[in-house]
Short mmCIF file of C-alpha atoms and ligand atoms in Angstrom, two decimals:
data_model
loop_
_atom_site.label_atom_id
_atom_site.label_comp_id
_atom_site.label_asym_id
_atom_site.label_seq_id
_atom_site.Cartn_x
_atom_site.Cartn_y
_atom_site.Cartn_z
CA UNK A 180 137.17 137.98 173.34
CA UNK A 181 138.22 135.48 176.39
CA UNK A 182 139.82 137.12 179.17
CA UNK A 183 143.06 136.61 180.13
CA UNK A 184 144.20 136.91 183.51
CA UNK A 185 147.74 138.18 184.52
CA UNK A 186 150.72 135.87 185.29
CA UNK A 187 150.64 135.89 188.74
CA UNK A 188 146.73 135.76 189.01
CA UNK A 189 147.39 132.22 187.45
CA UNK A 190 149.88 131.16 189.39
CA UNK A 191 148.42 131.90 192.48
CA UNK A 192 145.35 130.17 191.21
CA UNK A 193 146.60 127.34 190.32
CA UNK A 194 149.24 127.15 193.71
CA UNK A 195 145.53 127.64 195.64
CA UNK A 196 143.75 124.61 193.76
CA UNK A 197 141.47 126.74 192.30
CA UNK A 198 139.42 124.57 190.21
CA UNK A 199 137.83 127.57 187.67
CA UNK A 200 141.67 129.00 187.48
CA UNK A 201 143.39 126.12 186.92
CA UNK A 202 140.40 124.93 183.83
CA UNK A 203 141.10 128.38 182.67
CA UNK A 204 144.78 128.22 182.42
CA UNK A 205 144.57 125.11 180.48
CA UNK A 206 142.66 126.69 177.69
CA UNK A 207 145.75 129.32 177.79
CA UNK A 208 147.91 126.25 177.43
CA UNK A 209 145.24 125.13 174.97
CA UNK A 210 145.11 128.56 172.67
CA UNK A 211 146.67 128.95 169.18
CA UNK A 212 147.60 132.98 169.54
CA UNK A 213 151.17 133.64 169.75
CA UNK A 214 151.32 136.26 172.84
CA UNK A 215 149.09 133.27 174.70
CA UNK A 216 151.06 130.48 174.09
CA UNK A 217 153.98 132.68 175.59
CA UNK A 218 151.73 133.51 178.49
CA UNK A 219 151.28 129.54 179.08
CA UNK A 220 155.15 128.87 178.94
CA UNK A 221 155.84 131.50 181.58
CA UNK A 222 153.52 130.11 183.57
CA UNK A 223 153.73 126.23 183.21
CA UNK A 224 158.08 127.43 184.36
CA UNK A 225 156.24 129.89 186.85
CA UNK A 226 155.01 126.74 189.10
CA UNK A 227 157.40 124.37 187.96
CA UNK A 228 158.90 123.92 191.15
CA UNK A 229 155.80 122.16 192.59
CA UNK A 230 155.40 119.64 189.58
CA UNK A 231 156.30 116.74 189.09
CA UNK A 232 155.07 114.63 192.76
CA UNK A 233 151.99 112.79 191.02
CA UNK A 234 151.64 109.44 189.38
CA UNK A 235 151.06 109.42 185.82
CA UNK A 236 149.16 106.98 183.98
CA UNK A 237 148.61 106.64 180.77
CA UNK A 238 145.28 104.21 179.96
CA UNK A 239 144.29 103.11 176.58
CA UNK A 240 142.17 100.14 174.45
CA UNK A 241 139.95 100.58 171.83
CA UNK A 242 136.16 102.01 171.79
CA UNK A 243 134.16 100.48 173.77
CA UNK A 244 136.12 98.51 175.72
CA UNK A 245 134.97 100.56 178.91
CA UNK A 246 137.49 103.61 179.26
CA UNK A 247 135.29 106.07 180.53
CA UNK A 248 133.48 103.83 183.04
CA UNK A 249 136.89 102.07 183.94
CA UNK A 250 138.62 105.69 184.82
CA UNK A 251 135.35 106.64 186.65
CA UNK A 252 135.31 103.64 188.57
CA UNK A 253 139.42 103.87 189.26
CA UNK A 254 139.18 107.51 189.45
CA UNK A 255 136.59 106.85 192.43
CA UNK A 256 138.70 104.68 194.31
CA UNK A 257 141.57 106.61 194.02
CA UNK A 258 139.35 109.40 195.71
CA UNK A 259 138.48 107.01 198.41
CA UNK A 260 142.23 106.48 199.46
CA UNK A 261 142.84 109.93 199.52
CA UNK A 262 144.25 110.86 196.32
CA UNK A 263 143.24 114.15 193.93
CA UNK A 264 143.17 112.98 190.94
CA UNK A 265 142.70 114.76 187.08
CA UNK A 266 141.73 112.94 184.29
CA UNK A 267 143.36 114.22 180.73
CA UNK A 268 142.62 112.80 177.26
CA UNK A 269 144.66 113.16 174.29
CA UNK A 270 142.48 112.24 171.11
CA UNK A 271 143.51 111.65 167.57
CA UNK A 272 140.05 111.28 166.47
CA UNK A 273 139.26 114.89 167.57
CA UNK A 274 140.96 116.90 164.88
CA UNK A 275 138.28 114.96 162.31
CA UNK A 276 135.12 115.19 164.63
CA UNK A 277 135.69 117.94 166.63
CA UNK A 278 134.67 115.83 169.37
CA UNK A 279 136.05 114.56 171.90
CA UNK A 280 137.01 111.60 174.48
CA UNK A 281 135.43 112.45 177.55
CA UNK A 282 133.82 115.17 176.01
CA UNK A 283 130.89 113.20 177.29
CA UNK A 284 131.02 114.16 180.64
CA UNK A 285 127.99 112.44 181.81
CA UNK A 286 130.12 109.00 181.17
CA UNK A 287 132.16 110.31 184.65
CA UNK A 288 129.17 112.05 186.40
CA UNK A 289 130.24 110.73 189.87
CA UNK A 290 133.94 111.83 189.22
CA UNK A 291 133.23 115.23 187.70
CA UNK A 292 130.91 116.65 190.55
CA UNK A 293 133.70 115.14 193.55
CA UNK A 294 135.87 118.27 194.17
CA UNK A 295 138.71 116.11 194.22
CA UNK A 296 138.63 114.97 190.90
CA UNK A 297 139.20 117.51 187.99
CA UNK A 298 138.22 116.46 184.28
CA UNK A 299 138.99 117.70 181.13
CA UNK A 300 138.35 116.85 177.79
CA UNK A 301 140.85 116.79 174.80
CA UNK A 302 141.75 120.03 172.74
CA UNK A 303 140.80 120.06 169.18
CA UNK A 304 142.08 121.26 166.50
CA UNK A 305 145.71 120.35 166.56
CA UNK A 306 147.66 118.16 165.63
CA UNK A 307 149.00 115.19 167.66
CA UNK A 308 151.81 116.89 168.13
CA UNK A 309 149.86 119.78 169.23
CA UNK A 310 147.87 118.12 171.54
CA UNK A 311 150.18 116.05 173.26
CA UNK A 312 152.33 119.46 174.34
CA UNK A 313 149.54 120.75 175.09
CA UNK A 314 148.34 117.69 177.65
CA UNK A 315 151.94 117.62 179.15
CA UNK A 316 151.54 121.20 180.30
CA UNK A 317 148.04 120.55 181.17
CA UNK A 318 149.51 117.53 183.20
CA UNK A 319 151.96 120.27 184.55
CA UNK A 320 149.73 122.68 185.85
CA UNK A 321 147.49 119.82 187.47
CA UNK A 322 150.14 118.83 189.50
CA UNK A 323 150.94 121.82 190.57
CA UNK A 324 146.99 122.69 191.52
CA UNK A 325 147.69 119.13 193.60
CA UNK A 326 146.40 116.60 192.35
CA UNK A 327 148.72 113.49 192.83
CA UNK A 328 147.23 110.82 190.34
CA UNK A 329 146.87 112.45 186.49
CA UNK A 330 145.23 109.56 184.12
CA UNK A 331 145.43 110.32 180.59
CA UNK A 332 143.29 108.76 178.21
CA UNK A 333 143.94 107.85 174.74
CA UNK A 334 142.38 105.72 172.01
CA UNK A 335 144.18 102.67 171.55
CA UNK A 336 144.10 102.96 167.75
CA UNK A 337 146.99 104.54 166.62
CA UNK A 338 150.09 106.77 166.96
CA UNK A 339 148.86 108.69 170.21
CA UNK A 340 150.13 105.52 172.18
CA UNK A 341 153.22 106.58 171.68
CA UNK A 342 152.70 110.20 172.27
CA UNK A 343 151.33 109.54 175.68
CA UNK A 344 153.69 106.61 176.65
CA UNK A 345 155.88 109.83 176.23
CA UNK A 346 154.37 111.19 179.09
CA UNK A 347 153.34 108.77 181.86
CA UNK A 348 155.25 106.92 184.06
CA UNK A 349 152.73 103.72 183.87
CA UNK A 350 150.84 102.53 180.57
CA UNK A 351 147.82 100.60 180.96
CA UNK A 352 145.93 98.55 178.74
CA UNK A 353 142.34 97.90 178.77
CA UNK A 354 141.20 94.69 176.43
CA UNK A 355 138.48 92.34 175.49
CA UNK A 356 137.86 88.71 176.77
CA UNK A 357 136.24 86.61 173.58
CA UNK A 358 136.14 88.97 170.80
CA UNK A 359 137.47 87.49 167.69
CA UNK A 360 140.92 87.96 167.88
CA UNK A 361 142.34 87.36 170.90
CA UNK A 362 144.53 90.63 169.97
CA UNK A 363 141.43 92.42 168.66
CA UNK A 364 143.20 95.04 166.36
CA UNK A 365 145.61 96.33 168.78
CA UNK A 366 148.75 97.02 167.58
CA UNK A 367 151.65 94.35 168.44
CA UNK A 368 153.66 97.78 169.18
CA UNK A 369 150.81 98.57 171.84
CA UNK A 370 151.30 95.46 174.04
CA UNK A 371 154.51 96.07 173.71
CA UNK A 372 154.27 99.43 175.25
CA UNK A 373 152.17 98.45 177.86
CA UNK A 374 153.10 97.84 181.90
CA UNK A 375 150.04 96.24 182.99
CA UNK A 376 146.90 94.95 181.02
CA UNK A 377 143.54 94.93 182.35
CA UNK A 378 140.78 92.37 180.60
CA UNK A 379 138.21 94.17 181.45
CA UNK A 380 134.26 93.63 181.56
CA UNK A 381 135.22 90.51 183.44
CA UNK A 382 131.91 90.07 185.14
CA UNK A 383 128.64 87.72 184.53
CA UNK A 384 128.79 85.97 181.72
CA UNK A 385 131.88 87.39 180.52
CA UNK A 386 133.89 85.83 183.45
CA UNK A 387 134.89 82.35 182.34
CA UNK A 388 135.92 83.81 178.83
CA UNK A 389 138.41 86.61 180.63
CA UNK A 390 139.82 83.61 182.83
CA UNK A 391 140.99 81.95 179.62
CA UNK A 392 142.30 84.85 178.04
CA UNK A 393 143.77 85.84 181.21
CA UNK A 394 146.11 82.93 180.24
CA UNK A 395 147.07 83.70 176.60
CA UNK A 396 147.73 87.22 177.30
CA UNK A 397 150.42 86.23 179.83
CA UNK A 398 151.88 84.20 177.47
CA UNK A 399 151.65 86.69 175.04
CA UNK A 400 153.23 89.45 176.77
CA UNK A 401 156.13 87.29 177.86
CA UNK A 402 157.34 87.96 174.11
CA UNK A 403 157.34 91.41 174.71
CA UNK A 404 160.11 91.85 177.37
CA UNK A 405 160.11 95.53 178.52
CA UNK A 406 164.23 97.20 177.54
CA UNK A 407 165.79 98.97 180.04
CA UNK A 408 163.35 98.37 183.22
CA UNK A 409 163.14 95.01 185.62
CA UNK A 410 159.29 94.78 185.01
CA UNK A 411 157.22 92.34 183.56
CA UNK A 412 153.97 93.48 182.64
CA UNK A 413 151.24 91.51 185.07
CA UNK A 414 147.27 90.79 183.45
CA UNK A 415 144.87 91.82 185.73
CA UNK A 416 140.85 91.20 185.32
CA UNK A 417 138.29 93.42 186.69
CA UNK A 418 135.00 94.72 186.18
CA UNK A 419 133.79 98.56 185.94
CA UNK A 420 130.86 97.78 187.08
CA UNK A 421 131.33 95.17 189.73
CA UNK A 422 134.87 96.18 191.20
CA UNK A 423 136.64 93.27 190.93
CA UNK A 424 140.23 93.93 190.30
CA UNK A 425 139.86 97.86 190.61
CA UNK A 426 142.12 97.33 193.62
CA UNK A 427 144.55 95.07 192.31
CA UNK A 428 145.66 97.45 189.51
CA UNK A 429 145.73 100.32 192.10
CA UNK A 430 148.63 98.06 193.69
CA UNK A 431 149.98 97.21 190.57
CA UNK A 432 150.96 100.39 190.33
CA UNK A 433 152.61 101.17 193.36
CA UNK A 434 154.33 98.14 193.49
CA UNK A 435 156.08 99.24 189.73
CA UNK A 436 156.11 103.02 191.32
CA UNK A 437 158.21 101.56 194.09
CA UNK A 438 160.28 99.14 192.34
CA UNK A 439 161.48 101.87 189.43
CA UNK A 440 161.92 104.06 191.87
CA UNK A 441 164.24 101.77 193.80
CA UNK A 442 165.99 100.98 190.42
CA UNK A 443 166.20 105.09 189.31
CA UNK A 444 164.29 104.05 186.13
CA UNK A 445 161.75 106.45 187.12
CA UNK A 446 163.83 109.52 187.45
CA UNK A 447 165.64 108.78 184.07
CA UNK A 448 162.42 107.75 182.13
CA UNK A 449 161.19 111.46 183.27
CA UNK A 450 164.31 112.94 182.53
CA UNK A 451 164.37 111.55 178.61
CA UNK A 452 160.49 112.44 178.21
CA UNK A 453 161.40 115.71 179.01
CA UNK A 454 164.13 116.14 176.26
CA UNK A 455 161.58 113.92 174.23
CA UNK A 456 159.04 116.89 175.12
CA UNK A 457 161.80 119.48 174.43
CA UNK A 458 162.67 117.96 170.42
CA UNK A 459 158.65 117.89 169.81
CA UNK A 460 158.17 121.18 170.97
CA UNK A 461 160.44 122.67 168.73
CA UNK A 462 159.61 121.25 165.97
CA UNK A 463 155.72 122.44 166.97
CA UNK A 464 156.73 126.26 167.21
CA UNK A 465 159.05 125.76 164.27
CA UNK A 466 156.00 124.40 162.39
CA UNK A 467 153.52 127.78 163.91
CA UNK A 468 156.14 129.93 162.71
CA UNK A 469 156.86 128.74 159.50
CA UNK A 470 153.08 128.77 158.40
CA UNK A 471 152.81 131.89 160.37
CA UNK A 472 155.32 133.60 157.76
CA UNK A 473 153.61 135.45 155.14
CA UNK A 474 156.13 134.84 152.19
CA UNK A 475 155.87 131.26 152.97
CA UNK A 476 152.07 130.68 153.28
CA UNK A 477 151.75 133.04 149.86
CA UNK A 478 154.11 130.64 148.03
CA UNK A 479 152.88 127.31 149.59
CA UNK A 480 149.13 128.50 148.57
CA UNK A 481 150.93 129.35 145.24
CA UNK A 482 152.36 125.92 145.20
CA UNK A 483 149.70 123.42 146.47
CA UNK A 484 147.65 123.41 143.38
CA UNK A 485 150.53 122.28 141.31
CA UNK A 486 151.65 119.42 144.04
CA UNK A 487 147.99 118.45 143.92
CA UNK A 488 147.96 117.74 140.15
CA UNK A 489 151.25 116.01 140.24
CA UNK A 490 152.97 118.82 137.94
CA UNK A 491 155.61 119.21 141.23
CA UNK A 492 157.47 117.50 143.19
CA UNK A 493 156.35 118.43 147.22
CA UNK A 494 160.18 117.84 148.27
CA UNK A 495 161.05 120.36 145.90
CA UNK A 496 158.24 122.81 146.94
CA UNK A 497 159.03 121.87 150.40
CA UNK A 498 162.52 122.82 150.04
CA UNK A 499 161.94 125.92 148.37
CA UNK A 500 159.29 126.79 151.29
CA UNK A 501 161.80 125.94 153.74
CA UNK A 502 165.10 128.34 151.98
CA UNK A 503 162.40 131.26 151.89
CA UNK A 504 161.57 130.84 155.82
CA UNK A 505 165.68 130.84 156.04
CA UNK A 506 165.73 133.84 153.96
CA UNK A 507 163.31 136.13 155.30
P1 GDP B 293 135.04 103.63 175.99
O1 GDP B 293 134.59 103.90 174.60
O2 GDP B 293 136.25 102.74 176.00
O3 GDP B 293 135.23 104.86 176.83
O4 GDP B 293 133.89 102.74 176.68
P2 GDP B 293 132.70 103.16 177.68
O5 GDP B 293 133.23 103.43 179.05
O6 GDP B 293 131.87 104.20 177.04
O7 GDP B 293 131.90 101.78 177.77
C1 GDP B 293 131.37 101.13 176.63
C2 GDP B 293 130.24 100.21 177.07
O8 GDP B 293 130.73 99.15 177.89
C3 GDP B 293 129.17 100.91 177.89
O9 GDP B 293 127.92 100.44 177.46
C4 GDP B 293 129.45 100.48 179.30
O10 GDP B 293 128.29 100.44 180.12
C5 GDP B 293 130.01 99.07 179.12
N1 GDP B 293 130.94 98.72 180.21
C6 GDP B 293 131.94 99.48 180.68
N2 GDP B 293 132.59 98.85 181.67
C7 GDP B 293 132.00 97.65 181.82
C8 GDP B 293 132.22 96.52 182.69
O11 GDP B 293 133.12 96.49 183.53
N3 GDP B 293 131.41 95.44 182.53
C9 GDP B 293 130.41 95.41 181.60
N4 GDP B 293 129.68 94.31 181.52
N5 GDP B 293 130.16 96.44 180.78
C10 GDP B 293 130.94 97.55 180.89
#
């Protein structure tokens, strides 16, 4: 069995930048047993007090479109101005697979042998639910090992947009010049999300095509005017392998970082992801417990085979699942 260390051997760890402590105290935060997942709480409140000074950003776009090598590249520059930064992934996709996004580390050789950068790939075996909580205290404890730019990955097919949007403070969107659909299967509710957009690959060939669609994404994310911030989302295009543009979303950022700030957007949009993180983790340890209960995982098992064959209704099975948890 894993070895856990105690509290304060964590803490101080992770308060020293200790790489190998603070990689092992996320697979604390990562673990399904009970007594760890109370270990991981204490200590994600334990350093609390020196989170929460890094720039989050949340980057997306479908396979393929150049993730990996984009953070690498990003990641690298960020390292050149100084910054610490940890890369994060939260992955639907990995509860089917059992892979994972960046689980290819040789994608981000450069950034995973810099000591400055930190890497780590996305838990499996949860739910999205499960995984998100479970990058926010990674995010947490990252922070408070000092690094001051986390980027969290995410595969811009489907609900985990929203489950990281939930986290960062900046959202950015990596798409296609010239294939098909100038929208190429992302979601309408994923532009929407988004504060800047990146076309990326916008090198040799490619170029002429991006500077055209450079156009029609303006346009197109004028019809998605951002509630409740003064920002509209700028197009930026730039190459992972040539540089161009690396810098320009690098200022794209601070210049939102700045102007939220100025506006206290920043401070409130923090302040409602953490009661956002508060409602989801409930209903996460409500969820644990529930199937944790024996009388309830006896009677669902009971029960399944009858919901499966249509015989029962699931609300009804749900609810009587629910009044025996209530009951015990
Ligand atoms: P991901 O699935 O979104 O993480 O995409 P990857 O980073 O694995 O990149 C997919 C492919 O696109 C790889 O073959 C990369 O070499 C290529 N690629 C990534 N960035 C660029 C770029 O800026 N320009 C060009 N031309 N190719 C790129």
């Amino acid at each position: 069995m894993r070895k856990r260390l105690s509290l304060s051997a964590y803490a101080d760890g992770i308060r020293s930048g200790n790489r190998v402590i603070l990689s092992q105290a996320i697979t604390l935060v990562e673990s399904m047993l009970a007594a760890d997942q109370e270990l991981a709480s204490q200590l994600v409140q334990e350093v609390l007090p020196l989170t929460g000074n890094s720039l989050r950003i949340g980057i997306t776009g479908v396979p393929g479109v150049g993730k990996s090598t984009f953070i690498e590249a990003f990641g690298k520059l960020l390292l050149d101005q100084g910054k610490k930064v940890a890369v994060l992934a939260v992955d639907p996709s990995s509860q089917l697979t059992k892979g994972s996004i960046l689980g290819d580390k040789t994608r981000m050789e450069a950034l995973a042998a810099d000591k400055r950068a930190f890497i780590r790939p996305s838990p499996s075996g949860h739910t999205l639910g499960g995984v998100s909580a479970r990058t926010r205290e990674a995010m947490l404890l990252c922070e408070a090992a000092g690094f001051d730019v986390i980027l969290i990955e995410t595969v811009g097919v489907g609900q985990s947009e929203t489950a990281v949007k939930n986290m960062v403070d900046f959202f950015l969107l990596l798409m296609l010049a010239g294939a098909g659909d100038e929208l190429q299967g992302i979601k309408k509710g994923i532009m929407e999300m988004a504060d800047g957009l990146v076309i990326h690959k916008a090198d040799g060939d490619n170029l002429d095509l991006a500077n055209k669609a450079k156009t029609n994404y303006r346009n197109a994310l004028h019809l998605f005017p951002q509630s409740g911030k003064n920002w509209s989302p700028k197009v930026i295009l730039a190459s992972s392998l040539t540089g161009l543009g690396l810098e320009k979303v690098w200022d794209l950022i601070k210049e939102y970082e700045r102007k939220m700030k100025d506006s206290c957007f920043w401070e409130t949009n923090r302040a409602e992801q953490r009661i956002n993180w508060l409602e989801d983790q409930i209903q996460d340890l409500l969820g644990q417990a529930f199937l944790r209960n024996e009388k309830v995982s006896e009677y669902l098992q009971e029960g399944k085979p009858k919901v499966k064959s249509g015989e029962l209704h699931p609300g009804v099975l749900a609810q009587q699942l629910i009044n025996l948890f209530l009951t015990r």
